[in-house]
PDB file of C-alpha atoms in Angstrom:
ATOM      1  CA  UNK A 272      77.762  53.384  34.275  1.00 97.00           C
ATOM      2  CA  UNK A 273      76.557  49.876  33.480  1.00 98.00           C
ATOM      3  CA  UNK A 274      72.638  49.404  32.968  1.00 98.00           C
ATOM      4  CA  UNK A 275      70.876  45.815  32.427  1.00 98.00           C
ATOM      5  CA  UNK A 276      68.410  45.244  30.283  1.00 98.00           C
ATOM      6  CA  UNK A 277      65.811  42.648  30.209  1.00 98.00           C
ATOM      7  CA  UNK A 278      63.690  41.450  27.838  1.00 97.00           C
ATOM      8  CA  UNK A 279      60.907  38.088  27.854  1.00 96.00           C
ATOM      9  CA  UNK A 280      61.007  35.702  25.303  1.00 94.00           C
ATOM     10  CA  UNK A 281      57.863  34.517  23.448  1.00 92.00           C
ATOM     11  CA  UNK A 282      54.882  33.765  25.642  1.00 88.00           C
ATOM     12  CA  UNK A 283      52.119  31.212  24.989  1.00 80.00           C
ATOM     13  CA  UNK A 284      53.061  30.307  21.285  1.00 76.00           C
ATOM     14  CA  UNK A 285      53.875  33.885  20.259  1.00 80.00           C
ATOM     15  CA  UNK A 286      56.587  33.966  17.687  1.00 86.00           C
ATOM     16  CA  UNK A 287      58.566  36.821  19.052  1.00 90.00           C
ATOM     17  CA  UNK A 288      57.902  39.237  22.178  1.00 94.00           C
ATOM     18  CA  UNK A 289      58.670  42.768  21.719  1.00 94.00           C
ATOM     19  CA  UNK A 290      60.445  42.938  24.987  1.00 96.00           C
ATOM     20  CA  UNK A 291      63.366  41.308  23.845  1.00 95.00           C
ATOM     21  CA  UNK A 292      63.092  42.400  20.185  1.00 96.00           C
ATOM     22  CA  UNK A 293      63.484  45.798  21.089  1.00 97.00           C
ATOM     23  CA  UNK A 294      65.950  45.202  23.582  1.00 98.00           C
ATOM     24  CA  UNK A 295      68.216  43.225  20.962  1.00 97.00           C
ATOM     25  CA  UNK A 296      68.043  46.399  18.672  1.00 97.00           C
ATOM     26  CA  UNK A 297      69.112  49.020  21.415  1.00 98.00           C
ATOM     27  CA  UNK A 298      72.746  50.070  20.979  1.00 97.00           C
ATOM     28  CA  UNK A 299      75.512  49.122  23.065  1.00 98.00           C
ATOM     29  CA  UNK A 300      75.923  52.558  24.685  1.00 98.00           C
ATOM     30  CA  UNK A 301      73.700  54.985  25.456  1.00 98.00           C
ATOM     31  CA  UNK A 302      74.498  58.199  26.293  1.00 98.00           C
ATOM     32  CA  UNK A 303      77.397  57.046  27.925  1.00 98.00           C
ATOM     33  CA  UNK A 304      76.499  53.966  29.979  1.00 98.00           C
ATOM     34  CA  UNK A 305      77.424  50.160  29.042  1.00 98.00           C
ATOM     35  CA  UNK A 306      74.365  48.427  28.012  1.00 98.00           C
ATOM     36  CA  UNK A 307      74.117  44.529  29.058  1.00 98.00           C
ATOM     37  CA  UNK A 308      70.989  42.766  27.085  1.00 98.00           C
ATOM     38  CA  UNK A 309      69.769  39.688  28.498  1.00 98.00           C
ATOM     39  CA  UNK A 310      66.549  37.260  27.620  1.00 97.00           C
ATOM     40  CA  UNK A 311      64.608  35.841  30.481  1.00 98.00           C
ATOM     41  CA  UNK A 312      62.126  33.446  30.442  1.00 97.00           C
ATOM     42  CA  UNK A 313      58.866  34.163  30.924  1.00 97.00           C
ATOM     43  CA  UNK A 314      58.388  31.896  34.153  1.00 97.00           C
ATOM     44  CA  UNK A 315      58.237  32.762  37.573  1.00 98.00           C
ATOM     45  CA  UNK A 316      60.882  33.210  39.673  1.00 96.00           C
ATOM     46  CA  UNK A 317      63.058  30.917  37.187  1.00 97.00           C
ATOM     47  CA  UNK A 318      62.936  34.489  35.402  1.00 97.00           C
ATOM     48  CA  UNK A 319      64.760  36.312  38.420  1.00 96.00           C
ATOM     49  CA  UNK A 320      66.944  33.893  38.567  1.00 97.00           C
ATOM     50  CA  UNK A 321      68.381  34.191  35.377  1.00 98.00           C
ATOM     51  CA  UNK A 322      68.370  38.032  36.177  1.00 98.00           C
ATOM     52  CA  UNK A 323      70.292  37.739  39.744  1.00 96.00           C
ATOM     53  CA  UNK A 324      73.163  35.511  37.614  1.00 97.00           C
ATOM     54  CA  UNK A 325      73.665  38.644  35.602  1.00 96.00           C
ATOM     55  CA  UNK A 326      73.518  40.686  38.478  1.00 97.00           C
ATOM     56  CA  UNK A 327      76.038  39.110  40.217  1.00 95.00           C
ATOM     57  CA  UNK A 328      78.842  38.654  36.759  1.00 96.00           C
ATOM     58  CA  UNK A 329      77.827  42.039  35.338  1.00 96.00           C
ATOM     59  CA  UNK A 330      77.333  44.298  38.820  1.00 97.00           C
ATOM     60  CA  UNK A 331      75.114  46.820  36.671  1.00 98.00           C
ATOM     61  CA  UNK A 332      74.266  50.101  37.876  1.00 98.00           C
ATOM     62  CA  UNK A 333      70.885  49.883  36.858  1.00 98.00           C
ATOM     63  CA  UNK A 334      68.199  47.023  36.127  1.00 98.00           C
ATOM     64  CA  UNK A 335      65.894  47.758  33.623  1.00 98.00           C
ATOM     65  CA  UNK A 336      63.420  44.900  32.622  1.00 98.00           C
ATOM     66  CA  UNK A 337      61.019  45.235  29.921  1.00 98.00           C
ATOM     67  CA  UNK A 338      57.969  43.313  28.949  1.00 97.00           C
ATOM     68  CA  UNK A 339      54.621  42.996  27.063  1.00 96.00           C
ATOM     69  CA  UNK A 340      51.172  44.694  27.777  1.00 95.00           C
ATOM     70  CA  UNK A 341      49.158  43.643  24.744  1.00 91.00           C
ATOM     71  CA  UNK A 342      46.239  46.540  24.408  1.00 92.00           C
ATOM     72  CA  UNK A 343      48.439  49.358  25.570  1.00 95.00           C
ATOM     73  CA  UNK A 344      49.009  52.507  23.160  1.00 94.00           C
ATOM     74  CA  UNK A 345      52.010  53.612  24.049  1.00 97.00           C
ATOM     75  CA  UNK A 346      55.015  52.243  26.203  1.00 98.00           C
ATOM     76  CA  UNK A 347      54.752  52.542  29.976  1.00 98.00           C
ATOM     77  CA  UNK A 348      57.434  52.464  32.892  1.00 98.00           C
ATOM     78  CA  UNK A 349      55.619  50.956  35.805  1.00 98.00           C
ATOM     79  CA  UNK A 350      55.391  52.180  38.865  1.00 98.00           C
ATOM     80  CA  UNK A 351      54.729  49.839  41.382  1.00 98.00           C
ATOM     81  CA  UNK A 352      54.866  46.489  42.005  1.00 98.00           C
ATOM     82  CA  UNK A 353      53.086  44.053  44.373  1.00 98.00           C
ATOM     83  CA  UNK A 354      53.754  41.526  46.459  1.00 98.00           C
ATOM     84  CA  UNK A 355      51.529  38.876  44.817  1.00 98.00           C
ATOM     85  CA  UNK A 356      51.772  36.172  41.781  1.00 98.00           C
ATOM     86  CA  UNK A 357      48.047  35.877  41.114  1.00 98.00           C
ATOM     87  CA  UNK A 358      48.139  34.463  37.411  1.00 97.00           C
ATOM     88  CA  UNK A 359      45.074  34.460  35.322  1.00 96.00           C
ATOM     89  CA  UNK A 360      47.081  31.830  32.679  1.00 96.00           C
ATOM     90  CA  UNK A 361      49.890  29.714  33.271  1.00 97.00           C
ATOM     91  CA  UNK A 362      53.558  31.181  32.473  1.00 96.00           C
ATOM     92  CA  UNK A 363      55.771  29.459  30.006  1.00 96.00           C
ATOM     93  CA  UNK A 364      56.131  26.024  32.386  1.00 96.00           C
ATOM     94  CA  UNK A 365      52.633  25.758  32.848  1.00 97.00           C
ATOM     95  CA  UNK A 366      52.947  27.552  36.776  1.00 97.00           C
ATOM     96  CA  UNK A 367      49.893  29.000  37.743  1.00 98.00           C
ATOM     97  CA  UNK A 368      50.330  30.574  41.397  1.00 98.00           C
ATOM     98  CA  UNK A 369      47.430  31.688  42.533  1.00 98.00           C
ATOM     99  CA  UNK A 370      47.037  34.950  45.225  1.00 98.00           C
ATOM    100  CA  UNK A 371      50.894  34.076  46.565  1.00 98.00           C
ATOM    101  CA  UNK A 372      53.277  36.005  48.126  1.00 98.00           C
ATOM    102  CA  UNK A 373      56.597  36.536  45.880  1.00 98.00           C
ATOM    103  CA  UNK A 374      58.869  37.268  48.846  1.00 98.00           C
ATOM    104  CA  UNK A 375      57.133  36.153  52.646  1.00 97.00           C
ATOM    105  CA  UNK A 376      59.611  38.813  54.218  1.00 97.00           C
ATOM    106  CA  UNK A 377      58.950  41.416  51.540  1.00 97.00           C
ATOM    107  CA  UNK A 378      57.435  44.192  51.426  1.00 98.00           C
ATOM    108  CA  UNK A 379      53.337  44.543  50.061  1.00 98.00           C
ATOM    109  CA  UNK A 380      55.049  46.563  47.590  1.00 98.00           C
ATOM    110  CA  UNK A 381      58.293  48.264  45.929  1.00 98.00           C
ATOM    111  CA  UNK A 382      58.107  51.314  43.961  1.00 98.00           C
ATOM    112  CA  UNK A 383      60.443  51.685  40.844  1.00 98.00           C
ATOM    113  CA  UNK A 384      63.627  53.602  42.129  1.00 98.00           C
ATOM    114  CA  UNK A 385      63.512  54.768  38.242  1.00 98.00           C
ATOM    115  CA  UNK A 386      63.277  58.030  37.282  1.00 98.00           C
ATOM    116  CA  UNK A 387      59.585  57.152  35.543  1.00 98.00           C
ATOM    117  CA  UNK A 388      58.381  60.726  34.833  1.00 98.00           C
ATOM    118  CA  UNK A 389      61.480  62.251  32.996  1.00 98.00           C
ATOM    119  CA  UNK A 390      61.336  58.786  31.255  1.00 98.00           C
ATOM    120  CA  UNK A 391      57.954  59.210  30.098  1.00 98.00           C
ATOM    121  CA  UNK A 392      58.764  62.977  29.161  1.00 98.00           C
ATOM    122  CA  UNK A 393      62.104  61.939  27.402  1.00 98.00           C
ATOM    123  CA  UNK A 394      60.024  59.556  25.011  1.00 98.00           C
ATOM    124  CA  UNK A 395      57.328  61.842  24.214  1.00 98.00           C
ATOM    125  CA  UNK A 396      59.855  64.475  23.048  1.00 97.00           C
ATOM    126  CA  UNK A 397      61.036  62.053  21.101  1.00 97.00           C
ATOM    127  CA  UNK A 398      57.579  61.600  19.027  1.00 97.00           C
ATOM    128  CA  UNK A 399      56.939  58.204  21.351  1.00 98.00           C
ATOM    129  CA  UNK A 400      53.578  57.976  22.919  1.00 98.00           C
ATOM    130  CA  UNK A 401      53.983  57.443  26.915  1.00 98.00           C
ATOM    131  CA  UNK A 402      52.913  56.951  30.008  1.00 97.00           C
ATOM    132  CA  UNK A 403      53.005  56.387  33.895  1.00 98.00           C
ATOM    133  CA  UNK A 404      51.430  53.229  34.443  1.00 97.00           C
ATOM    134  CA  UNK A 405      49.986  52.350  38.065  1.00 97.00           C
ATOM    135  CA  UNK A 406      50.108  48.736  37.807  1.00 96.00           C
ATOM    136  CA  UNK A 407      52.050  46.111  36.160  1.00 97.00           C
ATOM    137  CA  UNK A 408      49.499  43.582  36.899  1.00 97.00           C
ATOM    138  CA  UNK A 409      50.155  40.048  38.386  1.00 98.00           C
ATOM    139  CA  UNK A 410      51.910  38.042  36.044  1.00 98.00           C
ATOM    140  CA  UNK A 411      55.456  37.361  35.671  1.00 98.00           C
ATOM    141  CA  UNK A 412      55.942  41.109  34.855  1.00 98.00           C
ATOM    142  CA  UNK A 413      55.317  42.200  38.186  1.00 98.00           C
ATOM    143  CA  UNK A 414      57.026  39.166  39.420  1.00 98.00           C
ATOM    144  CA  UNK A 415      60.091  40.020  37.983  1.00 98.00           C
ATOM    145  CA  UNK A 416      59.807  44.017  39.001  1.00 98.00           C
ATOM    146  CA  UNK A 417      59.178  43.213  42.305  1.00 98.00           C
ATOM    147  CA  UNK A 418      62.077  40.443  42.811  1.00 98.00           C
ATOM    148  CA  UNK A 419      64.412  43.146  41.645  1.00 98.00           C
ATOM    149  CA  UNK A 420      63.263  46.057  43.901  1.00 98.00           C
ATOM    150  CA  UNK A 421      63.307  43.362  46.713  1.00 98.00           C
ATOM    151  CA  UNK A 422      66.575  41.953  46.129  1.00 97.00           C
ATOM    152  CA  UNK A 423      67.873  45.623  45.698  1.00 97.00           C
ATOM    153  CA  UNK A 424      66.230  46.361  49.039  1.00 97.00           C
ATOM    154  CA  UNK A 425      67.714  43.205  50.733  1.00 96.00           C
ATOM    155  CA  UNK A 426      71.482  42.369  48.914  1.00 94.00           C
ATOM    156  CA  UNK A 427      72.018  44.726  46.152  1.00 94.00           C
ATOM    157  CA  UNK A 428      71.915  48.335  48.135  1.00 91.00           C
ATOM    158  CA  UNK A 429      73.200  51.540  45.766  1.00 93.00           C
ATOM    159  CA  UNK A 430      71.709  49.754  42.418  1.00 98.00           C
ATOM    160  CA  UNK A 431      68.425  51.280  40.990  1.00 98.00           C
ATOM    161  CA  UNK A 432      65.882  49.162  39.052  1.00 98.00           C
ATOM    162  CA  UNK A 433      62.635  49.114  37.640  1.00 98.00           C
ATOM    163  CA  UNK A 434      59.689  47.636  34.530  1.00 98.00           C
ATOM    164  CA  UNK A 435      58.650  49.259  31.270  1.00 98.00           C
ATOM    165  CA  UNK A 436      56.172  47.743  29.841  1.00 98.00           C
ATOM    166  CA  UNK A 437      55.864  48.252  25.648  1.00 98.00           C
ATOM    167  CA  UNK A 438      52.719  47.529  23.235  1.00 97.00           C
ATOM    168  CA  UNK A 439      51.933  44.879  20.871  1.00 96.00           C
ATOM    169  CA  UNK A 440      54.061  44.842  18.024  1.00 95.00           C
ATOM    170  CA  UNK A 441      51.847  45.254  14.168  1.00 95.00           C
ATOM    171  CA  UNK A 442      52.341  41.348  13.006  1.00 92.00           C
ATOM    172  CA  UNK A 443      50.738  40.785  16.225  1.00 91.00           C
ATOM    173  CA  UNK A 444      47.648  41.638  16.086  1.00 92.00           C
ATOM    174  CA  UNK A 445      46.959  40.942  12.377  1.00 91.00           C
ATOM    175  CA  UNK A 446      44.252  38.315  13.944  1.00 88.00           C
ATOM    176  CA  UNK A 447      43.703  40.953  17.015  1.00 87.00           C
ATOM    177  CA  UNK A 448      41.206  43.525  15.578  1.00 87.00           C
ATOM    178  CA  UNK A 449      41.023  46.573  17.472  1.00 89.00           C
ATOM    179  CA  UNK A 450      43.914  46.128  19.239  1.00 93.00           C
ATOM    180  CA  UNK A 451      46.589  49.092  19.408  1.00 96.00           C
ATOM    181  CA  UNK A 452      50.143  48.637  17.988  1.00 95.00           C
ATOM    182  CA  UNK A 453      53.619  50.167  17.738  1.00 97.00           C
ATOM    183  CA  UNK A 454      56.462  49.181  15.274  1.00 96.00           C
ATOM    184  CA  UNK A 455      59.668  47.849  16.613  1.00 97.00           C
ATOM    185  CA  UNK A 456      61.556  50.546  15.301  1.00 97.00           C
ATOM    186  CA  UNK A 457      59.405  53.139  17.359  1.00 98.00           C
ATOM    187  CA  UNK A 458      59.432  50.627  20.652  1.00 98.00           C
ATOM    188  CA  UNK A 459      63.594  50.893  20.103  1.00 98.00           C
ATOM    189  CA  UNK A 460      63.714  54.500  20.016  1.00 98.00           C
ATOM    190  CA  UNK A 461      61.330  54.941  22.782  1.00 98.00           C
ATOM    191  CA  UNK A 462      63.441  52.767  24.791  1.00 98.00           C
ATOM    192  CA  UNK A 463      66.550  54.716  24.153  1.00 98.00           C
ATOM    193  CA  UNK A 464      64.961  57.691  24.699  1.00 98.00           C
ATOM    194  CA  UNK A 465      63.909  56.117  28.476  1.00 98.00           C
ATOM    195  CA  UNK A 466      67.103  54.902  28.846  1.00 98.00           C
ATOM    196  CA  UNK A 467      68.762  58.569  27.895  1.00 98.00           C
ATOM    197  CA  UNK A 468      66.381  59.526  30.963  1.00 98.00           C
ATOM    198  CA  UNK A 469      67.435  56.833  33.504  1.00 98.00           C
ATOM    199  CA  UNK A 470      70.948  57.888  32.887  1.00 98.00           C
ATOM    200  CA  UNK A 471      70.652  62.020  32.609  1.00 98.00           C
ATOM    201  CA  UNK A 472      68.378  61.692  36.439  1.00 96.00           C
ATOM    202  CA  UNK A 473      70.788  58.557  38.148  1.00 95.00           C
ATOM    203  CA  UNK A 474      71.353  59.949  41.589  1.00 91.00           C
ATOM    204  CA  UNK A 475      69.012  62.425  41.303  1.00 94.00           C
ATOM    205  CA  UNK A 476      65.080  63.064  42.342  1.00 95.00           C
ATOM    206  CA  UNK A 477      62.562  62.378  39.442  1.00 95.00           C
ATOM    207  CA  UNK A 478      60.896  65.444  37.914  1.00 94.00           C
ATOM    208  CA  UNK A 479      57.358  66.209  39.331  1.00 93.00           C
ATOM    209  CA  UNK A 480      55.483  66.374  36.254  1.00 86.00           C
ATOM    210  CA  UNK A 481      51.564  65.170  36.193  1.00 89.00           C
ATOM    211  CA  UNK A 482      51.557  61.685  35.603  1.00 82.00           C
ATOM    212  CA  UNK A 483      48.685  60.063  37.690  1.00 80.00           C
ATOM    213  CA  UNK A 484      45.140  58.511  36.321  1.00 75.00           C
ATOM    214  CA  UNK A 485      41.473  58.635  37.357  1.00 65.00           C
ATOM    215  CA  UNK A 486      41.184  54.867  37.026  1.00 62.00           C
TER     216      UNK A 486
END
């Protein structure tokens, strides 16, 4: 079993992204499966198709991509993502679509063909505050989710893919008070822990656990 993993690189004059950092620091197999690492920038659709080159050479299994969500306690496999680039703030080339469609033949929205809950419980067994989140916004985080789950849908049938998104690492928000924080170490074993999930449930339904919110 082959699984990709993605990871951002530094967004507007950050010095790292704990995306990638974490990805860098994952092992090379995990419970059994070949893990690829790969950096993408944080640009629309120039980020996909970096992504789709790996797809293509590597032929993973799985597509995992990881990313960002500043404020966030704990780290958060997404659930859905939409079919809309609506960015508050420009990506790393200075794009800022506004309320447009990713794919015009696509769906309104893919949901992560990840096994999210048994992710989610794998981490917080392993001492790793997380949960189900129900949206991965409209930046290029959701971009990229939802070009994989389409592209999956429309050339890539078999493959499974899907977006965790992971806090703020602590040098971060030195200048950010009040903002919540994990260490990379913590972000890296969550990850593995996910990733033990992904591999234990491939094939397989998802638990039913609750994992839903209010708001």
């Amino acid at each position: 079993m082959k699984i990709l993993v993605t990871g951002f690189d530094p967004f507007g004059g950050e010095k790292v992204n704990p995306a990638y950092e974490a990805v860098k620091l994952l092992d090379d197999t995990i419970a059994g499966a070949e893990i690829v690492k790969l950096e993408i920038p944080t640009v629309f659709h120039k980020s996909y198709s970096v992504v789709k080159e790996q797809i293509i050479e590597n032929n993973p299994d799985v597509i995992l991509c990881i990313g960002q969500a500043g404020g966030r306690f704990g780290i958060t496999p997404e659930r859905v993502a939409i079919n809309v680039d609506d960015a508050r703030i420009p990506d790393n080339e200075k794009n800022q679509p506004i309320d447009e469609k990713i794919q015009a033949d696509g769906k309104e929205a893919y949901f992560s063909s990840l096994p999210i809950k048994a992710m989610v419980e794998k981490m917080c067994v392993a001492g790793v505050p997380s949960s189900v989140s129900n949206s991965a916004g409209t930046f290029v985080c959701n971009h990229i989710m939802y070009q994989v789950l389409y592209h999956i849908d429309k050339k890539f049938p078999g493959k499974t893919g899907g977006f965790v998104h992971v806090p703020f690492i602590p040098e971060q928000v030195v200048d950010k008070p009040n903002q919540p924080s994990m260490n990379l170490e913590d972000i890296k074993r969550g990850l593995h822990a996910g990733i033990e999930a992904i591999v234990a449930y491939h094939g397989k339904e998802d638990i039913k656990e609750v994992g839903g919110s209010i708001h």
